[in-house]
Amino acid sequence: MRKLLCLLFLVSFIANAQKDSVNVDLSNPHATLYTHLYFLQSDSYQPKKAAKTILGLSEKEAVKKAIRIKKILDGKGLIIDFDLVPKNPNFKDTVRFSSSQKYTPFPERMPEISLEKEGENWYYSSQTIKKTDVLYSAVFPWYVQKIQDIVPEIGHKKLMGVEYWQVFMAIIFLLLAVVLFYIFKRITFYLLNTIQHRVTKSIDISFDKYLKKLARPISLLLAINFIKKVIPSLQFSLETNAWVFLFINIAVVVFWTYVFLNLVHVLMKFYSAFTAKTENKLDDQLAPILHNFFTGLVIVVGVLRLISLFGVDTTTILAGATIGGLAVALASQDTVKNLIGTIMIFIDKPFHIEDWIETGEFSGTVEKVGFRSTSVRAADTSVYQIPNSKLSEIVINNKGLRLFRRYNTNLGVRYDTPPELIEAFVKGVREIVIAHPETLSDSYNVEFSGFGDSALLVMVNVYFKSLAWSKEQSSKHRLHMAIVKLAKALGVDFAFPSSTVMIENFPEKKGFNPNYNIDSNSINGSIAKILEDFNNENLDADHMRESS
């Protein structure tokens, strides 16, 4: 019997020794975290063994730090998924730490807590040990113990696993969060409205709608941040905290995404107000492109952040997206070229919206610049869709950048027109050009330029001030009408292709040549009358524009 008892004692001793050697393991990050948390569980509570994961402190201090680190993780609802913790003794986190061997269990939610390798073993890092007390105070403020002291015995009774005092304090905190939300909402809207007035220097009612949409989620974020701060002080179980914080973090990501989406709306509104004051209409076209780009960027970042809450490593996704993006870029080089062409168009600004451009293949008015192509409306109202990659490479003649619109034509008068009338006609056309309100009076040419096949040619070269095509046509009309009236008043006929048959002897028949009046007084009177009528027409046109 004595031998049997000795055998049982020996087996128990060996089993316990083996258990200690197995569980107290610091050879890799997985083993260290398991050692720490295992020996702080209620059914295997041995804090001195858990404290072996902390290096460089006395046993008493190490035990205190180990317990506090676990409470921090529990208070934040951070459950370690041991399937994801590396078991490699020489593990290196090459993404976050380039040289030292470190491992961070929760790089997004709790980056302050990490492990590092010292010698052959893994311990909690020296930075974690230094910040443990600060983190503990932040998770469990001073009033937590005060609440525990004043809670009566009945408050510790449980309802569905939750104590009464925890339920009561949760309701109090929710009511406080609602009150804070309405206070923050008013303050945030006032601050945003003040900034808007100072930036735009105007009171725009349409801004209020966007600012209210922006103030609401910001206020919700502040209220949720308050709840996030006080939830650990309720000391729920680890599982409860994990679900609560998951819900809170999802709400935070959603609201932040909503904030940035509304911020994009507000910034684009500011940008539109700024571009409205400039003459460059290409900036106006850039607003919707920037709006779509930043909206897409906010949504992508929000989705990645949301995925990371469920333990997915976003760096892996980004790396895969980069490789996939390169493959897609190689497969769709034309799309990439068009995107680069779009960027070059907005940087170089070779044309603006409503500019008339001409190339060897097409001509028309620029209507829209998109991500892939530019819309150009031709004179027959059809629309060209030109890829931006091509548009950024070809030679473009931008008529919209002209300082003035040049107009050059030849007036053909009959060969039998007397020299005196030709001189008077040229003089009268010069006076009309000078009197025309839409032409440059100091830059023009009206000269008897040569001899055509059927007419004497009078060159008219003028410059119109307006760059608008419709305004140019209206100005041409007024110029042409004044010239026709001048020719009629002077008796000058315009020539057209014709053949003249000369008959030397034709009894009792006179020639067909018109009789020209070359009296100088009559000529000057006719020119003066035409100029007076032309100036009166200009005054009437000005009055009509002012009245409209």
Coordinates of C-alpha atoms in Angstrom, one line a residue:
M1 CA 0.0 0.0 0.0
R2 CA 2.8 2.3 0.9
K3 CA 4.5 1.6 -2.5
L4 CA 1.2 2.4 -4.3
L5 CA 0.9 5.7 -2.5
C6 CA 4.5 6.6 -3.3
L7 CA 3.9 5.7 -7.0
L8 CA 0.8 7.9 -7.1
F9 CA 2.7 10.8 -5.5
L10 CA 5.5 10.3 -8.0
V11 CA 3.2 10.2 -11.0
S12 CA 1.4 13.4 -9.8
F13 CA 4.7 15.2 -9.2
I14 CA 5.9 14.2 -12.7
A15 CA 2.6 15.3 -14.3
N16 CA 2.7 18.7 -12.6
A17 CA 6.3 19.2 -13.6
Q18 CA 5.5 18.3 -17.2
K19 CA 2.5 20.7 -17.0
D20 CA 4.7 23.5 -15.8
S21 CA 7.3 22.9 -18.5
V22 CA 4.6 22.9 -21.2
N23 CA 2.6 25.9 -20.1
V24 CA 5.4 28.2 -19.1
D25 CA 6.7 28.7 -22.6
L26 CA 8.2 31.9 -23.9
S27 CA 9.8 30.6 -27.1
N28 CA 7.5 32.4 -29.6
P29 CA 4.7 35.0 -29.6
H30 CA 2.0 32.4 -29.5
A31 CA 3.5 30.6 -26.5
T32 CA 4.1 33.9 -24.6
L33 CA 0.6 35.2 -25.0
Y34 CA -0.9 31.8 -24.1
T35 CA 1.3 31.6 -21.0
H36 CA 0.2 35.1 -19.9
L37 CA -3.5 34.6 -20.4
Y38 CA -3.8 30.9 -19.3
F39 CA -2.4 31.5 -15.8
L40 CA -4.7 34.4 -15.2
Q41 CA -7.9 32.4 -15.9
S42 CA -10.1 31.6 -12.9
D43 CA -9.6 27.8 -13.2
S44 CA -5.8 28.1 -13.7
Y45 CA -5.0 31.2 -11.7
Q46 CA -1.2 31.4 -11.1
P47 CA -0.2 35.1 -11.5
K48 CA 3.4 34.4 -10.7
K49 CA 3.7 32.2 -13.8
A50 CA 1.9 34.8 -15.9
A51 CA 4.4 37.4 -14.7
K52 CA 7.2 35.4 -16.3
T53 CA 6.1 37.1 -19.6
I54 CA 7.5 40.4 -18.2
L55 CA 11.2 41.0 -18.1
G56 CA 13.3 43.3 -15.8
L57 CA 10.9 43.8 -12.9
S58 CA 10.5 42.4 -9.5
E59 CA 8.1 39.5 -9.1
K60 CA 5.5 41.7 -7.3
E61 CA 5.7 44.5 -9.9
A62 CA 5.6 41.9 -12.7
V63 CA 2.5 40.3 -11.3
K64 CA 0.8 43.7 -11.1
K65 CA 1.7 44.6 -14.7
A66 CA 0.6 41.2 -16.0
I67 CA -2.8 41.5 -14.3
R68 CA -3.3 45.0 -15.6
I69 CA -2.4 44.1 -19.1
K70 CA -5.1 41.4 -19.1
K71 CA -7.6 43.8 -17.6
I72 CA -6.8 46.3 -20.3
L73 CA -7.5 43.7 -23.0
D74 CA -10.7 42.6 -21.3
G75 CA -11.9 46.2 -20.8
K76 CA -11.4 46.9 -24.5
G77 CA -13.0 43.7 -25.5
L78 CA -9.9 42.5 -27.3
I79 CA -10.1 38.7 -27.8
I80 CA -6.8 37.2 -29.1
D81 CA -7.3 34.7 -31.9
F82 CA -4.5 32.3 -31.3
D83 CA -4.9 30.8 -34.7
L84 CA -3.5 34.0 -36.1
V85 CA -0.6 34.4 -33.6
P86 CA 2.7 33.3 -35.1
K87 CA 4.5 30.4 -33.7
N88 CA 7.8 31.2 -35.4
P89 CA 10.5 31.9 -32.8
N90 CA 12.3 34.2 -35.3
F91 CA 9.1 36.0 -36.4
K92 CA 9.6 39.5 -37.9
D93 CA 6.8 41.9 -38.7
T94 CA 8.4 43.4 -41.8
V95 CA 5.4 45.6 -42.5
R96 CA 5.6 47.6 -39.2
F97 CA 9.1 47.0 -37.9
S98 CA 12.0 46.9 -40.3
S99 CA 14.8 45.5 -38.0
S100 CA 13.7 44.4 -34.5
Q101 CA 11.7 41.3 -33.8
K102 CA 8.3 42.5 -32.6
Y103 CA 4.7 41.3 -32.7
T104 CA 1.6 43.5 -32.1
P105 CA -1.6 41.5 -31.4
F106 CA -3.9 44.4 -32.2
P107 CA -2.1 46.9 -34.4
E108 CA -5.2 48.9 -35.2
R109 CA -7.1 49.0 -31.9
M110 CA -4.3 48.7 -29.4
P111 CA -0.8 49.3 -31.0
E112 CA 0.7 50.2 -27.6
I113 CA 0.7 46.5 -26.5
S114 CA 3.4 44.4 -28.2
L115 CA 5.8 41.6 -27.7
E116 CA 9.5 41.6 -28.5
K117 CA 12.3 39.0 -28.5
E118 CA 15.0 39.2 -25.9
G119 CA 17.7 36.6 -26.2
E120 CA 15.9 33.3 -26.9
N121 CA 12.5 34.2 -25.4
W122 CA 9.6 36.5 -26.2
Y123 CA 8.4 39.1 -23.5
Y124 CA 6.1 42.0 -23.4
S125 CA 8.0 44.9 -24.9
S126 CA 9.6 47.6 -22.7
Q127 CA 7.4 50.2 -24.2
T128 CA 4.3 48.2 -23.2
I129 CA 5.5 47.9 -19.7
K130 CA 6.1 51.7 -19.5
K131 CA 2.7 52.5 -20.8
T132 CA 0.7 49.8 -18.8
D133 CA -0.2 52.1 -15.9
V134 CA -1.2 55.0 -18.3
L135 CA -3.4 52.6 -20.4
Y136 CA -5.0 51.1 -17.3
S137 CA -5.9 54.6 -16.0
A138 CA -7.4 55.5 -19.3
V139 CA -9.5 52.3 -19.5
F140 CA -10.5 52.3 -15.9
P141 CA -10.7 55.9 -14.6
W142 CA -10.5 56.9 -10.9
Y143 CA -14.3 56.9 -10.5
V144 CA -14.6 53.1 -11.3
Q145 CA -13.5 52.1 -7.8
K146 CA -15.7 54.8 -6.3
I147 CA -18.7 53.4 -8.1
Q148 CA -17.8 49.9 -6.8
D149 CA -17.6 51.2 -3.2
I150 CA -21.0 52.9 -3.2
V151 CA -22.9 50.1 -5.0
P152 CA -25.2 48.4 -2.4
E153 CA -25.3 44.6 -2.1
I154 CA -28.5 44.4 -4.2
G155 CA -26.7 46.1 -7.0
H156 CA -24.5 43.1 -7.5
K157 CA -27.3 40.8 -8.2
K158 CA -27.4 39.6 -11.8
L159 CA -29.9 39.8 -14.6
M160 CA -29.0 37.5 -17.6
G161 CA -25.4 37.5 -16.5
V162 CA -25.2 41.3 -16.0
E163 CA -25.3 43.0 -12.6
Y164 CA -28.0 45.5 -11.8
W165 CA -25.5 48.4 -11.2
Q166 CA -24.0 47.8 -14.7
V167 CA -27.4 48.0 -16.3
F168 CA -28.3 51.2 -14.4
M169 CA -25.0 52.9 -15.2
A170 CA -25.3 51.9 -18.9
I171 CA -28.6 53.7 -19.0
I172 CA -27.2 56.8 -17.3
F173 CA -24.3 56.9 -19.8
L174 CA -26.6 56.5 -22.8
L175 CA -28.7 59.5 -21.5
L176 CA -25.6 61.5 -21.0
A177 CA -24.5 60.6 -24.6
V178 CA -27.8 61.9 -26.0
V179 CA -27.5 65.2 -24.1
L180 CA -23.9 65.6 -25.3
F181 CA -25.0 64.9 -28.9
Y182 CA -27.4 67.8 -28.9
I183 CA -24.9 70.1 -27.3
F184 CA -22.1 69.1 -29.6
K185 CA -24.5 69.4 -32.6
R186 CA -25.2 73.1 -31.9
I187 CA -21.6 73.9 -31.2
T188 CA -20.3 72.1 -34.2
F189 CA -22.8 73.8 -36.6
Y190 CA -21.9 77.2 -35.2
L191 CA -18.2 76.6 -35.6
L192 CA -18.6 75.3 -39.2
N193 CA -20.9 78.1 -40.1
T194 CA -18.4 80.7 -38.8
I195 CA -15.6 79.1 -40.8
Q196 CA -17.8 79.1 -43.9
H197 CA -18.6 82.8 -43.6
R198 CA -14.9 83.6 -43.1
V199 CA -13.7 81.5 -46.1
T200 CA -16.4 82.5 -48.6
K201 CA -17.1 85.9 -47.2
S202 CA -20.8 85.5 -48.1
I203 CA -24.0 84.1 -46.6
D204 CA -25.1 81.2 -48.8
I205 CA -28.3 79.4 -47.6
S206 CA -27.4 76.3 -49.6
F207 CA -24.3 75.9 -47.4
D208 CA -26.5 75.4 -44.3
K209 CA -27.9 72.2 -45.6
Y210 CA -24.4 70.7 -46.1
L211 CA -23.1 72.0 -42.8
K212 CA -26.0 70.5 -40.9
K213 CA -25.4 67.2 -42.6
L214 CA -21.7 67.5 -41.6
A215 CA -22.4 68.6 -38.0
R216 CA -24.7 65.7 -37.2
P217 CA -22.3 62.8 -37.7
I218 CA -19.5 64.8 -36.1
S219 CA -21.6 65.2 -33.0
L220 CA -22.6 61.5 -33.1
L221 CA -18.9 60.6 -33.2
L222 CA -18.2 62.7 -30.1
A223 CA -21.1 61.1 -28.3
I224 CA -20.0 57.6 -29.3
N225 CA -16.4 58.4 -28.2
F226 CA -17.8 59.3 -24.8
I227 CA -19.5 55.9 -24.6
K228 CA -16.4 54.2 -25.8
K229 CA -14.4 55.8 -23.0
V230 CA -16.9 54.9 -20.2
I231 CA -17.9 51.3 -21.3
P232 CA -14.8 49.7 -19.8
S233 CA -15.6 51.2 -16.4
L234 CA -18.8 49.1 -16.3
Q235 CA -16.5 46.0 -16.1
F236 CA -18.6 43.8 -18.4
S237 CA -17.2 40.3 -19.2
L238 CA -14.7 40.0 -22.0
E239 CA -17.3 38.5 -24.4
T240 CA -19.8 41.3 -23.7
N241 CA -17.1 44.0 -24.1
A242 CA -16.0 42.4 -27.4
W243 CA -19.5 42.6 -28.9
V244 CA -20.1 46.1 -27.5
F245 CA -16.8 47.4 -28.9
L246 CA -17.4 45.7 -32.2
F247 CA -20.7 47.5 -32.6
I248 CA -19.2 50.8 -31.4
N249 CA -16.3 50.5 -33.8
I250 CA -18.6 49.7 -36.7
A251 CA -20.7 52.7 -35.9
V252 CA -17.5 54.9 -35.7
V253 CA -16.3 53.8 -39.1
V254 CA -19.7 54.3 -40.6
F255 CA -20.1 57.8 -39.1
W256 CA -16.5 58.8 -40.1
T257 CA -17.2 57.7 -43.6
Y258 CA -20.4 59.7 -43.6
V259 CA -18.5 62.7 -42.2
F260 CA -15.9 62.6 -44.9
L261 CA -18.5 62.1 -47.6
N262 CA -20.3 65.3 -46.4
L263 CA -16.9 67.0 -46.0
V264 CA -16.3 66.2 -49.7
H265 CA -19.7 67.9 -50.5
V266 CA -18.8 70.9 -48.5
L267 CA -15.3 71.3 -49.9
M268 CA -16.6 70.9 -53.5
K269 CA -19.2 73.6 -52.6
F270 CA -16.3 75.9 -51.5
Y271 CA -14.4 75.0 -54.7
S272 CA -17.4 75.7 -56.9
A273 CA -17.9 79.1 -55.2
F274 CA -14.3 79.9 -55.8
T275 CA -14.3 78.8 -59.5
A276 CA -17.5 80.7 -60.1
K277 CA -15.4 83.9 -59.6
T278 CA -12.8 82.9 -62.2
E279 CA -13.1 83.2 -66.0
N280 CA -11.6 79.7 -66.5
K281 CA -14.5 77.4 -67.1
L282 CA -12.2 74.3 -67.1
D283 CA -12.0 74.7 -63.3
D284 CA -15.8 74.3 -63.2
Q285 CA -15.5 71.1 -65.1
L286 CA -12.9 69.8 -62.7
A287 CA -15.3 70.1 -59.7
P288 CA -17.5 67.0 -60.6
I289 CA -14.4 65.0 -61.5
L290 CA -12.8 65.7 -58.1
H291 CA -16.1 65.1 -56.3
N292 CA -16.4 61.6 -57.8
F293 CA -12.7 60.8 -57.2
F294 CA -12.8 61.8 -53.5
T295 CA -16.1 60.2 -52.9
G296 CA -14.8 56.9 -54.3
L297 CA -11.6 57.2 -52.2
V298 CA -13.6 57.8 -49.0
I299 CA -15.8 54.8 -49.7
V300 CA -12.8 52.5 -50.4
V301 CA -11.0 53.6 -47.2
G302 CA -14.2 53.2 -45.2
V303 CA -14.7 49.6 -46.5
L304 CA -11.1 48.7 -45.8
R305 CA -11.4 50.1 -42.3
L306 CA -14.7 48.2 -41.8
I307 CA -13.1 44.9 -43.0
S308 CA -10.1 45.4 -40.6
L309 CA -12.5 45.3 -37.6
F310 CA -13.3 41.7 -38.4
G311 CA -9.6 40.7 -38.2
V312 CA -8.8 40.9 -41.9
D313 CA -5.3 42.2 -42.6
T314 CA -5.9 45.2 -44.9
T315 CA -2.2 45.4 -45.9
T316 CA -2.6 42.0 -47.6
I317 CA -5.7 43.3 -49.5
L318 CA -3.8 46.4 -50.5
A319 CA -0.8 44.4 -51.7
G320 CA -3.1 42.2 -53.7
A321 CA -5.0 45.2 -55.1
T322 CA -1.6 46.7 -56.1
I323 CA -0.6 43.5 -58.0
G324 CA -4.1 43.2 -59.5
G325 CA -4.0 46.9 -60.4
L326 CA -0.7 46.4 -62.3
A327 CA -2.2 43.5 -64.1
V328 CA -5.4 45.5 -65.0
A329 CA -3.2 48.5 -66.0
L330 CA -1.2 46.3 -68.4
A331 CA -4.4 44.8 -69.8
S332 CA -6.0 48.2 -70.2
Q333 CA -3.2 50.5 -71.3
D334 CA -5.6 52.8 -73.3
T335 CA -7.6 53.5 -70.2
V336 CA -4.5 54.4 -68.2
K337 CA -3.3 56.6 -71.1
N338 CA -6.6 58.4 -71.2
L339 CA -6.5 59.0 -67.4
I340 CA -2.9 60.4 -67.8
G341 CA -4.1 62.5 -70.7
T342 CA -6.9 63.9 -68.5
I343 CA -4.4 64.9 -65.8
M344 CA -2.2 66.6 -68.4
I345 CA -5.2 68.5 -69.8
F346 CA -6.1 69.9 -66.4
I347 CA -2.5 70.7 -65.6
D348 CA -1.5 72.4 -69.0
K349 CA -5.0 73.8 -69.7
P350 CA -4.6 73.9 -73.5
F351 CA -8.3 75.0 -73.8
H352 CA -11.2 76.0 -71.6
I353 CA -14.9 75.0 -71.7
E354 CA -16.7 76.8 -74.6
D355 CA -13.4 77.4 -76.5
W356 CA -13.5 76.8 -80.2
I357 CA -10.6 74.4 -81.1
E358 CA -9.4 73.1 -84.5
T359 CA -7.2 70.2 -85.4
G360 CA -6.5 68.4 -88.6
E361 CA -9.4 66.1 -88.1
F362 CA -12.1 68.0 -86.3
S363 CA -13.2 71.5 -85.1
G364 CA -15.8 72.6 -82.6
T365 CA -16.7 73.9 -79.2
V366 CA -15.4 72.2 -76.1
E367 CA -18.4 71.2 -73.9
K368 CA -17.1 68.7 -71.4
V369 CA -13.8 67.2 -70.2
G370 CA -14.3 63.7 -68.6
F371 CA -12.1 61.0 -67.1
R372 CA -11.7 59.2 -70.4
S373 CA -12.7 61.6 -73.2
T374 CA -13.6 65.2 -74.1
S375 CA -16.8 66.2 -75.8
V376 CA -16.5 68.7 -78.7
R377 CA -19.6 70.0 -80.5
A378 CA -19.1 70.7 -84.2
A379 CA -20.7 73.5 -86.2
D380 CA -23.4 71.1 -87.4
T381 CA -24.3 70.4 -83.7
S382 CA -22.9 66.8 -83.9
V383 CA -20.6 65.8 -81.0
Y384 CA -17.1 64.4 -81.2
Q385 CA -15.9 62.1 -78.3
I386 CA -12.1 62.4 -78.4
P387 CA -9.9 60.2 -76.1
N388 CA -7.9 62.4 -73.8
S389 CA -4.8 60.5 -74.6
K390 CA -5.0 61.6 -78.2
L391 CA -6.1 65.1 -77.3
S392 CA -3.1 65.6 -75.1
E393 CA -0.7 64.6 -77.9
I394 CA -2.1 66.3 -81.1
V395 CA -1.6 69.9 -82.2
I396 CA -4.6 72.0 -81.2
N397 CA -5.4 75.4 -82.6
N398 CA -7.3 77.1 -79.8
K399 CA -9.4 79.8 -81.3
G400 CA -10.8 80.6 -77.9
L401 CA -7.4 82.0 -76.8
R402 CA -7.3 84.6 -79.6
L403 CA -7.1 88.2 -78.4
F404 CA -9.4 89.2 -81.2
R405 CA -11.2 87.6 -84.1
R406 CA -9.7 88.5 -87.5
Y407 CA -11.9 89.0 -90.5
N408 CA -10.5 89.3 -94.0
T409 CA -12.5 89.6 -97.2
N410 CA -12.2 91.2 -100.7
L411 CA -14.9 93.5 -102.2
G412 CA -15.1 93.3 -106.0
V413 CA -16.3 96.4 -107.8
R414 CA -16.8 96.8 -111.5
Y415 CA -13.9 97.6 -113.8
D416 CA -15.6 100.6 -115.2
T417 CA -15.8 102.3 -111.8
P418 CA -14.1 105.7 -111.9
P419 CA -11.0 106.1 -109.8
E420 CA -12.6 108.9 -107.8
L421 CA -15.4 106.6 -106.7
I422 CA -13.0 103.8 -105.8
E423 CA -11.1 106.3 -103.6
A424 CA -14.3 107.5 -102.1
F425 CA -15.6 104.0 -101.5
V426 CA -12.3 103.0 -99.8
K427 CA -12.4 106.1 -97.6
G428 CA -16.0 105.4 -96.7
V429 CA -15.4 101.8 -95.7
R430 CA -12.5 103.0 -93.5
E431 CA -14.8 105.4 -91.7
I432 CA -17.3 102.7 -91.2
V433 CA -14.7 100.4 -89.6
I434 CA -13.5 103.2 -87.3
A435 CA -17.1 103.9 -86.3
H436 CA -18.0 100.3 -85.7
P437 CA -18.2 99.6 -81.9
E438 CA -17.0 96.0 -82.2
T439 CA -13.9 96.5 -84.4
L440 CA -10.4 97.8 -83.4
S441 CA -10.2 101.3 -84.7
D442 CA -6.4 101.3 -84.6
S443 CA -5.7 98.1 -86.4
Y444 CA -7.4 97.5 -89.8
N445 CA -6.6 97.6 -93.5
V446 CA -8.9 98.8 -96.2
E447 CA -7.0 99.2 -99.5
F448 CA -7.5 98.8 -103.3
S449 CA -5.4 95.6 -103.4
G450 CA -5.5 94.4 -107.0
F451 CA -7.2 93.3 -110.2
G452 CA -9.3 90.2 -110.3
D453 CA -10.7 88.3 -113.2
S454 CA -14.0 90.1 -113.2
A455 CA -13.5 92.9 -110.6
L456 CA -11.3 95.5 -109.0
L457 CA -10.5 94.1 -105.5
V458 CA -10.8 96.2 -102.3
M459 CA -9.3 94.3 -99.3
V460 CA -11.0 94.7 -96.0
N461 CA -9.0 93.3 -93.0
V462 CA -10.5 94.0 -89.6
Y463 CA -10.4 92.6 -86.0
F464 CA -13.5 92.1 -83.9
K465 CA -13.3 92.5 -80.1
S466 CA -15.7 89.8 -79.1
L467 CA -14.4 86.2 -79.2
A468 CA -17.9 84.7 -79.2
W469 CA -18.9 83.2 -82.5
S470 CA -22.5 84.5 -82.5
K471 CA -21.3 88.0 -81.6
E472 CA -18.8 87.9 -84.5
Q473 CA -21.5 87.0 -86.9
S474 CA -23.7 89.9 -85.7
S475 CA -20.8 92.3 -86.0
K476 CA -20.1 91.1 -89.6
H477 CA -23.8 91.6 -90.4
R478 CA -23.7 95.3 -89.3
L479 CA -20.4 95.9 -91.2
H480 CA -21.7 94.3 -94.4
M481 CA -25.0 96.3 -94.3
A482 CA -23.1 99.6 -93.8
I483 CA -20.8 98.8 -96.8
V484 CA -23.8 97.9 -99.0
K485 CA -25.6 101.1 -98.1
L486 CA -22.4 103.1 -98.8
A487 CA -22.0 101.5 -102.2
K488 CA -25.6 102.2 -103.1
A489 CA -25.3 105.8 -102.0
L490 CA -22.1 106.4 -104.0
G491 CA -23.4 104.5 -107.0
V492 CA -20.7 101.9 -106.8
D493 CA -21.7 98.5 -108.3
F494 CA -20.3 95.2 -107.1
A495 CA -19.0 93.0 -109.9
F496 CA -19.8 89.4 -110.7
P497 CA -18.3 87.1 -113.3
S498 CA -19.5 88.3 -116.7
S499 CA -18.5 88.7 -120.4
T500 CA -18.7 92.0 -122.3
V501 CA -19.3 92.1 -126.1
M502 CA -18.0 95.2 -127.7
I503 CA -20.0 96.5 -130.8
E504 CA -18.2 99.4 -132.5
N505 CA -21.0 100.5 -134.8
F506 CA -24.6 100.2 -133.6
P507 CA -26.9 102.9 -134.9
E508 CA -28.9 104.9 -132.4
K509 CA -27.8 102.8 -129.5
K510 CA -26.0 104.1 -126.4
G511 CA -23.5 102.1 -124.4
F512 CA -24.6 99.9 -121.4
N513 CA -22.0 101.4 -119.0
P514 CA -23.7 103.2 -116.0
N515 CA -23.4 106.9 -115.6
Y516 CA -21.3 107.6 -112.4
N517 CA -21.6 110.7 -110.4
I518 CA -18.1 111.8 -109.5
D519 CA -19.0 115.2 -108.0
S520 CA -16.9 115.6 -104.8
N521 CA -19.6 117.4 -102.9
S522 CA -22.1 114.7 -103.7
I523 CA -19.6 112.0 -102.7
N524 CA -18.7 113.6 -99.4
G525 CA -22.4 114.1 -98.6
S526 CA -23.2 110.5 -99.3
I527 CA -20.4 109.3 -97.1
A528 CA -21.4 111.7 -94.3
K529 CA -25.1 110.5 -94.5
I530 CA -24.1 106.8 -94.4
L531 CA -21.9 107.3 -91.4
E532 CA -24.6 109.3 -89.5
D533 CA -27.1 106.5 -90.1
F534 CA -24.5 103.9 -89.0
N535 CA -23.7 105.8 -85.8
N536 CA -27.4 106.2 -85.0
E537 CA -27.9 102.4 -85.5
N538 CA -25.0 101.8 -83.1
L539 CA -26.7 104.0 -80.5
D540 CA -30.0 102.3 -80.9
A541 CA -28.3 98.9 -80.5
D542 CA -26.6 100.1 -77.3
H543 CA -29.9 101.4 -75.8
M544 CA -31.5 98.0 -76.6
R545 CA -28.8 96.1 -74.8
E546 CA -29.0 98.4 -71.7
S547 CA -32.8 98.1 -71.5
S548 CA -32.6 94.3 -71.8

